[in-house]
XYZ file of C-alpha atoms in Angstrom:
690
model
C -125.659 -30.365 165.865
C -125.183 -27.766 163.301
C -121.757 -29.179 162.553
C -123.334 -32.606 162.064
C -125.923 -31.252 159.678
C -123.317 -29.358 157.793
C -121.271 -32.579 157.349
C -124.361 -34.519 156.265
C -125.057 -31.864 153.509
C -121.436 -32.167 152.397
C -121.645 -35.941 152.373
C -124.845 -35.640 150.296
C -123.215 -33.283 147.886
C -120.175 -35.634 147.595
C -122.553 -38.600 146.843
C -124.168 -36.588 144.067
C -120.754 -35.656 142.744
C -119.655 -39.249 142.869
C -122.871 -40.247 141.048
C -122.330 -37.576 138.330
C -118.711 -38.700 137.950
C -119.736 -42.326 137.689
C -122.373 -41.377 135.019
C -119.611 -39.365 133.188
C -117.261 -42.356 133.427
C -119.830 -44.642 131.978
C -120.530 -42.192 129.144
C -116.738 -41.798 128.499
C -116.283 -45.513 128.587
C -118.963 -45.848 125.935
C -117.343 -43.192 123.845
C -113.903 -44.837 124.279
C -115.402 -48.205 123.158
C -116.963 -46.453 120.122
C -113.615 -44.705 119.372
C -111.670 -47.947 119.797
C -114.042 -49.678 117.380
C -113.527 -46.716 114.943
C -109.810 -46.864 115.544
C -109.639 -50.686 114.826
C -111.740 -50.077 111.556
C -109.240 -47.301 110.445
C -106.295 -49.307 111.500
C -107.435 -52.269 109.463
C -108.102 -49.857 106.579
C -104.676 -48.335 107.035
C -103.080 -51.861 107.031
C -104.932 -52.771 103.869
C -103.790 -49.586 102.225
C -100.214 -50.297 103.430
C -100.433 -53.703 101.911
C -101.881 -52.280 98.740
C -99.070 -49.638 98.738
C -96.416 -52.410 99.172
C -98.009 -54.369 96.490
C -97.990 -51.284 94.202
C -94.374 -50.640 94.973
C -93.498 -54.291 94.144
C -95.452 -53.835 90.876
C -93.517 -50.603 90.246
C -90.200 -52.343 90.951
C -91.307 -55.091 88.544
C -92.126 -52.623 85.848
C -88.905 -50.612 86.484
C -86.855 -53.861 86.121
C -88.841 -54.701 82.961
C -88.156 -51.321 81.527
C -84.498 -51.623 82.389
C -84.419 -54.980 80.689
C -86.097 -53.633 77.542
C -83.687 -50.655 77.626
C -80.767 -53.098 77.812
C -82.364 -55.056 74.828
C -82.496 -51.801 72.905
C -79.030 -50.968 73.680
C -77.946 -54.460 72.620
C -79.788 -54.092 69.409
C -78.371 -50.652 68.832
C -74.910 -52.130 69.383
C -75.637 -54.870 66.896
C -76.733 -52.361 64.406
C -73.619 -50.339 64.993
C -71.519 -53.354 64.355
C -73.283 -53.860 61.012
C -72.431 -50.382 59.889
C -68.913 -49.418 58.813
C -67.205 -47.532 61.734
C -66.476 -44.278 59.882
C -69.943 -44.200 58.458
C -71.551 -44.870 61.793
C -69.503 -42.013 63.358
C -70.541 -39.735 60.508
C -74.202 -40.447 60.931
C -74.003 -39.781 64.689
C -72.045 -36.603 63.977
C -74.666 -35.415 61.528
C -77.434 -35.784 64.078
C -75.513 -33.955 66.685
C -74.635 -31.139 64.319
C -78.133 -30.624 63.069
C -79.320 -30.524 66.740
C -76.447 -28.225 67.882
C -76.703 -25.696 65.052
C -80.580 -26.021 64.389
C -80.117 -27.168 60.785
C -83.390 -28.159 59.102
C -84.011 -29.725 55.785
C -82.139 -32.894 56.692
C -84.319 -35.932 56.025
C -82.077 -38.671 57.305
C -80.353 -41.746 55.763
C -82.024 -43.766 52.981
C -82.470 -46.784 55.276
C -84.730 -44.716 57.659
C -86.873 -43.271 54.779
C -88.158 -46.527 53.197
C -90.414 -49.536 53.995
C -91.074 -52.585 52.050
C -92.246 -56.163 52.261
C -89.805 -58.375 54.143
C -89.184 -60.630 51.006
C -87.503 -57.654 49.292
C -85.060 -56.873 52.211
C -82.186 -58.804 50.794
C -82.663 -57.373 47.310
C -82.669 -53.854 48.708
C -79.534 -54.492 50.833
C -77.725 -56.143 47.959
C -78.767 -53.538 45.452
C -78.173 -50.369 47.529
C -75.278 -51.578 49.633
C -73.637 -48.804 51.741
C -75.837 -46.317 49.823
C -78.536 -47.157 52.331
C -76.650 -44.865 54.728
C -76.503 -41.841 52.199
C -78.203 -38.979 53.845
C -80.969 -37.072 51.983
C -80.970 -33.340 52.359
C -83.143 -30.571 50.996
C -80.468 -28.859 48.927
C -76.676 -28.710 48.526
C -76.469 -25.668 50.923
C -77.469 -27.982 53.754
C -74.917 -30.609 52.863
C -72.099 -28.017 52.498
C -72.911 -26.451 55.892
C -72.884 -29.959 57.555
C -69.689 -31.009 55.755
C -67.999 -27.922 57.050
C -68.744 -28.867 60.679
C -67.917 -32.467 59.916
C -64.497 -31.634 58.688
C -63.832 -29.379 61.614
C -64.906 -32.002 64.045
C -63.316 -35.039 62.286
C -66.799 -36.609 62.677
C -66.436 -39.501 60.162
C -67.607 -40.102 56.661
C -71.059 -39.276 55.174
C -72.439 -39.225 51.509
C -75.208 -36.694 51.000
C -77.978 -36.594 48.399
C -79.223 -33.136 47.755
C -82.671 -33.372 46.264
C -82.231 -30.215 44.208
C -79.181 -31.711 42.427
C -80.493 -35.247 41.870
C -81.069 -35.960 38.110
C -81.844 -39.653 38.076
C -82.102 -41.443 34.702
C -85.283 -42.443 33.019
C -85.430 -46.228 32.706
C -87.405 -48.314 30.256
C -88.359 -51.659 32.021
C -88.200 -54.856 29.990
C -91.554 -56.479 29.555
C -90.846 -59.843 31.278
C -92.370 -61.650 34.080
C -88.870 -62.484 35.261
C -88.028 -58.877 35.915
C -89.298 -56.963 38.901
C -88.955 -53.105 38.944
C -87.501 -52.983 42.490
C -88.173 -49.229 42.902
C -91.990 -49.864 42.577
C -91.790 -52.423 45.441
C -90.566 -49.806 47.983
C -92.779 -47.458 50.123
C -91.364 -43.956 50.631
C -92.523 -40.355 50.591
C -92.998 -39.083 47.008
C -90.533 -36.170 47.700
C -87.777 -38.657 48.004
C -88.315 -40.313 44.552
C -85.189 -38.644 43.089
C -82.972 -39.867 45.840
C -84.272 -43.431 45.632
C -83.999 -43.369 41.813
C -80.373 -42.268 42.071
C -79.561 -45.033 44.630
C -81.274 -47.852 43.060
C -81.497 -47.251 39.349
C -77.920 -46.438 38.779
C -76.902 -49.617 40.676
C -79.469 -52.208 39.808
C -83.135 -51.830 38.965
C -83.846 -55.600 38.678
C -83.104 -58.809 40.578
C -80.284 -60.154 38.449
C -76.505 -60.075 38.463
C -75.386 -56.598 37.673
C -72.827 -54.001 38.672
C -69.527 -52.637 37.745
C -68.583 -55.841 36.024
C -70.986 -55.056 33.276
C -68.643 -52.333 32.158
C -65.972 -54.890 31.438
C -65.678 -55.570 27.750
C -64.877 -59.108 26.727
C -63.472 -57.777 23.323
C -61.103 -55.419 24.933
C -57.713 -57.066 24.611
C -56.253 -55.096 27.655
C -58.418 -55.868 30.833
C -56.030 -53.575 32.654
C -58.109 -50.698 31.589
C -61.173 -52.099 33.131
C -62.761 -50.538 36.241
C -61.179 -51.707 39.476
C -58.372 -53.593 37.837
C -54.731 -52.944 38.195
C -51.825 -54.719 36.564
C -48.078 -54.860 36.696
C -45.656 -53.958 33.995
C -46.173 -57.419 32.412
C -49.955 -56.895 32.296
C -50.664 -59.388 35.029
C -53.649 -58.551 37.140
C -52.297 -57.761 40.635
C -55.182 -55.888 42.168
C -58.885 -56.215 41.864
C -60.908 -53.564 43.745
C -64.692 -53.542 43.314
C -65.567 -52.073 46.872
C -69.165 -51.083 47.025
C -69.912 -51.281 43.284
C -73.244 -52.996 43.523
C -72.053 -56.368 42.061
C -74.014 -59.391 42.925
C -74.089 -62.981 41.793
C -71.471 -65.699 42.540
C -67.665 -65.472 42.705
C -66.636 -68.044 40.186
C -63.805 -70.503 40.339
C -61.982 -68.612 37.606
C -60.799 -66.145 40.284
C -58.166 -68.838 40.907
C -56.541 -68.155 37.567
C -55.253 -64.770 38.776
C -51.959 -66.207 39.933
C -50.251 -62.826 40.400
C -53.160 -61.284 42.354
C -51.882 -59.378 45.434
C -55.073 -57.562 46.398
C -58.643 -58.739 46.120
C -61.202 -56.257 47.545
C -64.963 -57.175 47.001
C -66.290 -55.796 50.250
C -69.769 -54.299 50.375
C -71.288 -55.848 47.434
C -74.049 -58.604 47.055
C -71.970 -61.576 46.175
C -73.485 -64.844 47.140
C -72.887 -68.546 46.935
C -69.828 -70.217 48.432
C -66.299 -68.760 48.792
C -64.427 -70.664 45.972
C -61.654 -72.898 47.211
C -59.828 -71.868 44.030
C -58.773 -68.722 45.791
C -56.034 -70.738 47.319
C -54.380 -70.702 43.879
C -53.619 -66.939 44.329
C -50.671 -67.739 46.543
C -49.255 -64.221 46.168
C -52.309 -62.681 47.775
C -51.624 -60.352 50.559
C -54.987 -58.633 51.048
C -58.340 -60.426 50.909
C -61.482 -58.636 51.762
C -64.906 -60.369 50.913
C -66.694 -58.762 53.825
C -70.319 -57.189 53.515
C -71.634 -59.789 51.069
C -73.980 -62.873 51.240
C -71.459 -65.668 51.043
C -72.713 -68.926 52.589
C -71.202 -72.248 53.433
C -67.944 -73.130 55.136
C -64.683 -71.220 54.992
C -62.437 -73.223 52.551
C -59.861 -75.323 54.286
C -57.427 -74.778 51.418
C -56.977 -71.141 52.363
C -53.865 -72.190 54.279
C -52.002 -72.183 50.914
C -52.137 -68.279 51.012
C -48.884 -67.985 53.075
C -48.317 -64.370 51.944
C -51.674 -63.205 53.361
C -51.493 -60.343 55.813
C -55.040 -59.252 55.942
C -58.150 -61.470 55.770
C -61.705 -60.320 56.181
C -64.757 -62.601 55.581
C -66.867 -60.657 58.094
C -70.542 -59.774 57.691
C -71.602 -62.705 55.601
C -73.615 -65.850 56.178
C -70.789 -68.201 56.640
C -71.520 -71.373 58.671
C -69.678 -74.327 60.128
C -66.545 -74.276 62.314
C -63.473 -72.117 61.713
C -60.945 -74.345 60.094
C -57.591 -74.928 61.748
C -55.970 -74.093 58.449
C -56.891 -70.369 58.667
C -54.453 -70.213 61.726
C -51.656 -71.924 59.688
C -51.047 -68.635 57.653
C -48.426 -67.424 59.946
C -48.065 -64.080 57.996
C -51.496 -62.902 59.132
C -51.704 -59.570 60.918
C -55.469 -59.208 60.943
C -58.327 -61.746 60.846
C -61.922 -60.581 60.521
C -64.517 -63.345 60.635
C -67.199 -61.416 62.832
C -70.802 -61.199 62.044
C -71.376 -64.582 60.571
C -72.947 -67.778 61.589
C -69.878 -69.642 62.725
C -69.992 -72.317 65.305
C -67.739 -74.614 67.385
C -64.571 -73.692 69.316
C -61.861 -71.161 68.528
C -59.133 -73.402 67.094
C -56.090 -73.748 69.285
C -53.784 -73.192 66.348
C -54.693 -69.486 66.699
C -51.502 -69.365 68.702
C -49.388 -69.921 65.511
C -50.201 -66.331 64.457
C -47.158 -64.668 66.102
C -47.511 -61.646 63.782
C -51.268 -61.107 64.511
C -52.330 -57.593 65.585
C -56.134 -57.804 65.492
C -58.418 -60.791 65.903
C -62.219 -60.068 65.308
C -64.475 -63.083 65.941
C -67.500 -61.358 67.567
C -71.108 -61.840 66.683
C -71.049 -65.504 65.837
C -72.112 -68.590 67.741
C -68.798 -69.852 68.912
C -68.649 -72.079 71.950
C -66.181 -73.691 74.170
C -63.247 -72.068 75.946
C -60.931 -69.238 74.916
C -57.773 -71.221 74.066
C -54.756 -70.424 76.165
C -52.661 -70.429 73.060
C -54.041 -66.975 72.223
C -51.367 -65.836 74.648
C -48.723 -66.797 72.028
C -49.968 -63.909 69.863
C -47.415 -61.740 71.500
C -48.132 -58.690 69.208
C -51.945 -58.817 69.649
C -53.606 -55.357 70.182
C -57.284 -56.047 69.505
C -59.094 -59.163 70.813
C -62.845 -59.014 70.127
C -64.938 -62.113 70.938
C -68.201 -60.706 72.099
C -71.611 -61.915 71.240
C -70.801 -65.667 71.207
C -71.382 -68.606 73.501
C -67.945 -68.837 75.097
C -67.641 -70.164 78.515
C -64.919 -70.851 81.109
C -62.263 -68.373 82.269
C -60.145 -66.037 80.336
C -56.726 -67.708 80.243
C -54.208 -65.870 82.341
C -51.873 -65.985 79.242
C -54.245 -63.422 77.454
C -53.640 -60.918 80.312
C -49.895 -61.352 79.752
C -49.873 -60.045 76.154
C -48.095 -56.756 76.821
C -49.223 -55.197 73.528
C -52.969 -55.582 74.364
C -54.941 -52.421 73.820
C -58.607 -53.569 73.412
C -60.202 -56.677 74.798
C -64.018 -56.977 74.095
C -65.470 -60.247 75.284
C -68.992 -59.076 76.460
C -72.289 -61.087 75.952
C -70.894 -64.522 76.556
C -71.060 -67.047 79.435
C -67.461 -66.467 80.705
C -66.767 -66.755 84.427
C -63.956 -66.754 86.932
C -61.923 -64.030 88.580
C -59.762 -61.267 86.921
C -56.076 -61.871 87.563
C -53.550 -59.295 88.902
C -51.645 -59.688 85.575
C -54.115 -57.397 83.835
C -52.924 -54.461 85.909
C -49.490 -54.600 84.237
C -50.757 -53.972 80.670
C -49.682 -50.402 80.163
C -51.244 -50.017 76.672
C -54.616 -51.374 77.805
C -57.398 -48.873 76.966
C -60.703 -50.750 76.478
C -61.975 -53.656 78.616
C -65.542 -54.785 77.923
C -66.859 -57.685 80.025
C -70.487 -56.934 80.439
C -73.217 -59.584 80.417
C -71.033 -62.400 81.658
C -70.678 -64.309 84.851
C -67.395 -63.035 86.255
C -67.098 -62.785 90.013
C -64.680 -61.943 92.745
C -62.773 -58.854 93.402
C -61.506 -56.577 90.623
C -57.704 -56.006 91.060
C -57.445 -52.989 93.183
C -54.278 -51.609 91.394
C -56.217 -51.587 88.032
C -55.572 -48.167 86.403
C -52.285 -47.355 87.869
C -50.157 -48.909 85.161
C -52.889 -48.743 82.420
C -54.148 -46.165 80.103
C -57.804 -47.048 80.616
C -60.398 -45.241 78.481
C -63.282 -47.546 78.856
C -64.170 -50.217 81.466
C -67.401 -52.011 81.183
C -68.153 -54.730 83.758
C -71.913 -54.436 83.821
C -74.066 -57.366 84.699
C -71.704 -59.716 86.305
C -71.133 -60.969 90.012
C -68.197 -58.819 90.846
C -67.893 -58.063 94.625
C -65.488 -55.964 96.872
C -64.509 -52.408 96.451
C -64.313 -50.357 93.205
C -60.579 -49.930 92.364
C -59.499 -46.451 93.700
C -57.217 -45.393 90.752
C -59.158 -46.167 87.616
C -58.665 -42.528 86.421
C -55.052 -42.467 87.425
C -53.975 -41.882 83.883
C -56.558 -39.071 83.135
C -57.798 -40.929 80.142
C -60.925 -42.597 81.462
C -64.092 -41.781 79.467
C -66.618 -44.507 80.216
C -66.997 -46.458 83.445
C -69.928 -49.024 83.648
C -69.909 -51.236 86.806
C -73.663 -51.424 87.240
C -75.632 -54.629 88.207
C -72.910 -56.262 90.245
C -72.431 -56.848 93.974
C -69.858 -54.222 94.622
C -69.452 -52.821 98.130
C -67.818 -49.934 99.955
C -67.827 -46.290 98.867
C -67.257 -44.394 95.571
C -63.555 -43.536 95.172
C -62.779 -39.827 95.270
C -60.642 -40.317 92.258
C -63.819 -40.560 90.227
C -64.969 -37.077 91.447
C -61.816 -35.595 90.326
C -61.807 -37.409 86.896
C -62.084 -34.594 84.450
C -62.176 -36.815 81.285
C -65.050 -39.019 82.543
C -68.224 -38.899 80.295
C -70.373 -41.653 81.484
C -70.641 -43.206 84.942
C -72.826 -46.312 85.721
C -72.697 -47.663 89.271
C -76.329 -48.757 89.548
C -77.672 -51.699 91.292
C -74.842 -52.655 93.663
C -74.430 -52.642 97.345
C -72.486 -49.354 97.589
C -72.489 -47.357 100.697
C -71.107 -44.008 102.041
C -71.537 -40.664 100.586
C -70.854 -39.260 97.130
C -67.387 -37.744 96.403
C -67.044 -34.035 95.657
C -67.056 -33.422 91.999
C -64.524 -31.046 90.702
C -65.032 -29.204 87.447
C -65.885 -31.801 84.750
C -67.099 -30.411 81.441
C -67.149 -33.834 79.813
C -69.529 -35.691 82.253
C -72.972 -36.136 80.774
C -74.334 -39.301 82.310
C -74.609 -40.594 85.905
C -76.531 -43.543 87.238
C -75.998 -44.590 90.862
C -79.467 -45.825 91.570
C -80.381 -48.922 93.663
C -77.546 -48.755 96.141
C -77.358 -47.966 99.939
C -75.604 -44.572 99.634
C -76.305 -41.937 102.112
C -75.193 -38.429 103.108
C -76.162 -35.265 101.187
C -76.209 -34.713 97.496
C -73.009 -32.664 97.042
C -73.404 -29.135 95.853
C -70.188 -29.659 93.903
C -72.285 -31.662 91.427
C -73.175 -28.237 90.084
C -69.708 -28.065 88.605
C -70.540 -30.783 86.031
C -72.455 -28.146 83.961
C -72.717 -30.452 80.825
C -74.361 -33.409 82.586
C -77.639 -34.404 80.925
C -78.773 -37.443 82.884
C -78.524 -38.016 86.826
C -80.199 -40.991 88.497
C -79.681 -41.266 92.333
C -82.961 -43.073 92.996
C -83.429 -45.833 95.604
C -80.672 -44.898 97.997
C -80.665 -43.162 101.354
C -79.543 -39.653 100.500
C -80.635 -36.978 103.055
C -80.569 -33.287 103.535
C -81.665 -30.646 101.184
C -81.537 -30.695 97.390
C -78.638 -28.272 96.702
C -79.501 -25.120 94.846
C -76.179 -25.538 92.904
C -77.997 -28.073 90.707
C -79.565 -25.076 89.069
C -76.262 -24.631 87.222
C -76.865 -27.866 85.292
C -78.471 -26.006 82.372
C -78.192 -29.058 80.072
C -79.929 -31.405 82.516
C -82.658 -33.534 80.806
C -83.338 -36.176 83.494
C -83.035 -35.938 87.299
C -84.262 -38.741 89.455
C -83.861 -38.480 93.144
C -86.822 -40.666 94.022
C -86.921 -43.148 97.046
C -84.451 -41.374 99.219
C -84.648 -39.349 102.558
C -84.371 -35.872 101.157
C -86.102 -33.001 102.786
C -86.830 -29.332 102.512
C -88.269 -27.416 99.760
C -87.425 -27.649 96.017
C -84.832 -24.947 95.141
C -86.145 -22.447 92.784
C -82.782 -22.485 90.991
C -83.856 -25.647 89.434
C -85.839 -23.616 87.030
C -82.637 -22.754 85.153
C -82.553 -26.302 83.958
C -84.835 -25.451 81.026
C -84.126 -28.636 79.092
C -85.630 -30.755 81.816
C -87.619 -33.613 80.444
C -88.037 -36.014 83.347
C -88.145 -35.011 86.982
C -88.679 -37.488 89.807
C -88.312 -36.787 93.437
C -91.147 -39.059 94.621
C -90.974 -40.903 97.988
C -88.975 -38.501 100.031
C -89.768 -36.019 102.827
C -89.837 -32.862 100.737
C -92.118 -30.036 101.698
C -93.129 -26.533 101.000
C -94.935 -25.201 97.917
C -93.735 -25.717 94.383
C -91.663 -22.683 92.995
C -93.656 -20.882 90.281
C -90.452 -20.413 88.393
C -90.688 -24.171 87.438
C -92.988 -22.888 84.565
C -89.621 -22.514 82.706
C -89.694 -26.411 82.171
C -91.570 -25.986 78.949
C -90.345 -29.266 77.442
C -91.104 -31.363 80.650
C -92.822 -34.623 79.882
C -92.695 -36.417 83.301
C -93.131 -34.707 86.701
C -93.336 -37.059 89.781
C -93.645 -35.625 93.247
C -95.670 -38.295 94.899
C -95.353 -39.342 98.582
C -93.862 -36.230 99.993
C -95.175 -33.385 102.179
C -95.623 -30.698 99.620
C -98.218 -28.119 100.701
C -100.250 -25.234 99.168
C -102.605 -25.471 96.314
C -102.053 -27.302 93.033
C -100.039 -24.519 91.142
C -101.743 -23.130 88.059
C -98.495 -22.865 86.252
C -98.632 -26.705 85.697
C -101.317 -26.020 83.084
C -98.751 -24.347 80.901
C -96.650 -27.602 80.743
C -98.409 -28.608 77.579
C -95.904 -31.483 76.868
C -96.451 -33.228 80.157
C -97.277 -37.002 79.764
C -97.129 -38.105 83.387
C -98.011 -36.056 86.408
C -97.827 -37.673 89.792
C -98.805 -35.447 92.631
C -100.524 -38.014 94.998
C -99.611 -38.593 98.602
C -98.809 -35.031 99.568
C -100.472 -32.210 101.653
C -101.820 -30.141 98.765
C -104.932 -28.295 99.609
C -107.569 -26.254 97.859
C -109.798 -27.362 95.036
C -109.056 -29.719 92.271
C -108.257 -27.617 89.191
C -110.238 -27.833 86.048
C -107.191 -27.083 83.865
C -106.070 -30.690 84.227
C -108.360 -31.276 81.145
C -106.058 -29.097 79.076
C -103.192 -31.500 79.577
C -103.779 -33.345 76.280
C -100.642 -35.455 76.247
C -101.118 -37.233 79.571
C -100.520 -40.702 78.146
C -99.078 -42.256 81.277
C -101.282 -40.901 84.080
C -102.401 -38.091 86.316
C -102.612 -38.740 90.059
C -103.726 -36.081 92.699
C -104.936 -38.617 95.164
C -104.244 -38.705 98.932
C -104.098 -34.993 99.313
C -106.501 -32.415 100.869
C -108.104 -31.480 97.714
C -111.749 -30.645 97.495
C -114.272 -29.834 94.620
C -113.304 -28.473 91.160
C -111.930 -24.977 90.832
C -112.536 -22.715 87.943
C -109.434 -21.854 85.848
C -108.211 -18.355 86.368
C -105.608 -16.918 84.126
C -102.474 -15.359 85.700
């Protein structure tokens, strides 16, 4: 009986336990239901945020593409401007900027063209009047110009004319009181300090809008014109040379020029001549050198120029010539150089170009030429330079062009050319410069390119090339510039490029490249690398630290992994480093603080962690810092308040904790945004000084 009672008690206890468990289960089921409901709410919120994030990424990609497009347009405009400036002057201006920066030379105000502003209706008058003087550089005193010239001569950096303000003694001019005369100097806007320089450039050449120049020194009563400025005669007092280069002359070139039957040389370049090129020039049948470039000539090229059968050099470039190129130009079989670039010429390239078997240089770029490149160009067996860029040409490059064994430069960018590149191009042993960018070329680039050539520059950007990058482009150790961006290239980057000690600029962005980066041997010339928007993986090689003069690195939008190598701290000249949108991990190496010239640093959208090294306060010129969407921890470092030049600061989407700092209000230059969202930050913190 006792056993039965004990069992009944146990059963009763078990029943109570079961009842309690059931009650707990009911309570837990209720909690689970509530949690599931909350989970679904957060899941929906997360999905919305993911969609929003994806949308923002798309917007970011669109903005990046727009920025790249604008950057390309700026580059195109800069190239067009470069084409408008004489080569040695352009080189000189670039050298002056570099010298001033390298040697910290102050008191250099810049070229005249950058120091003035005026109404658009006076543009032509200023260009005609000042001519190449627009590119004269204004300096504070002659000591500055002497110092720069010393460096220019040592570097062979081109030609520059300086205007020292302390030496300028411009003449005083009494203006005629007439409604037909406009004092041009008074129509220009420039800093008052530059008045002596502008007076010298404009008053000594032409103060008013009428024909004026060196020709006004010619005296009609002088019985011997051989003494006139720019005139040379033979022993019989026949005029054989007329050289008025950059003398500020303008007006029309009259038909009387055809009376100079003994003329061998006519150089009127860089003036302001207008009107049509007189057909009477064809009477000067002994003419060997004709240069009318850099003027305002209009109308068609005279057909009668084919009578100049002794002509070796002809330049009508940088004018306003229209119409088609007459066949007759290419009937002058003695021609060695033809310059018709930078005009408004239309129509096809005449097939008779093949008649010029002595031709060395053909410059037809920056016109509106259309049609195909004639295969007869291949008959120009001595041709060295072929420049047809910035036109409307279409079709394929005739294979005959690639068989010209003397070819050194072929520049045909910015057209609508298409087709594949033939194997014949790989046999041109003198070929140095190939510029094909902004066309529609496709297919595989011949893989033996570079072995037999002397390549210095290869620019294939923005085409439809596929296949692998040729493995021996730097075989001759001459390659300086390689741009193969915005194509459909595949495979890896040849190890040859990592060993290329001459390479300065490397663009492989926006392709389908895979594999890892090559090892980089010591390259003191490399200063620009863009391999963004590919499918490359593996680590960022520590050997990249050997390229100590590099200033720009963009490896964004790839699949690079591993740690950021500390050897990048050796890149003391680095200005831009973009490693965003990869799979990088680990902390930021403190050695990066050695890169004191850093202006733009972007490692967003990786898996980086740890706290920010305080030594990064050395980046005193930094304007852009993007660390978003990583796993950085710790508080927002106070040294960021010292980066007074910062314009964009993106810290969102990390694990930063602590309080939102008050010093963010001290960053006065934040034009492009401050983002600290999606962290663990709380209320504002007071600023404490270290």
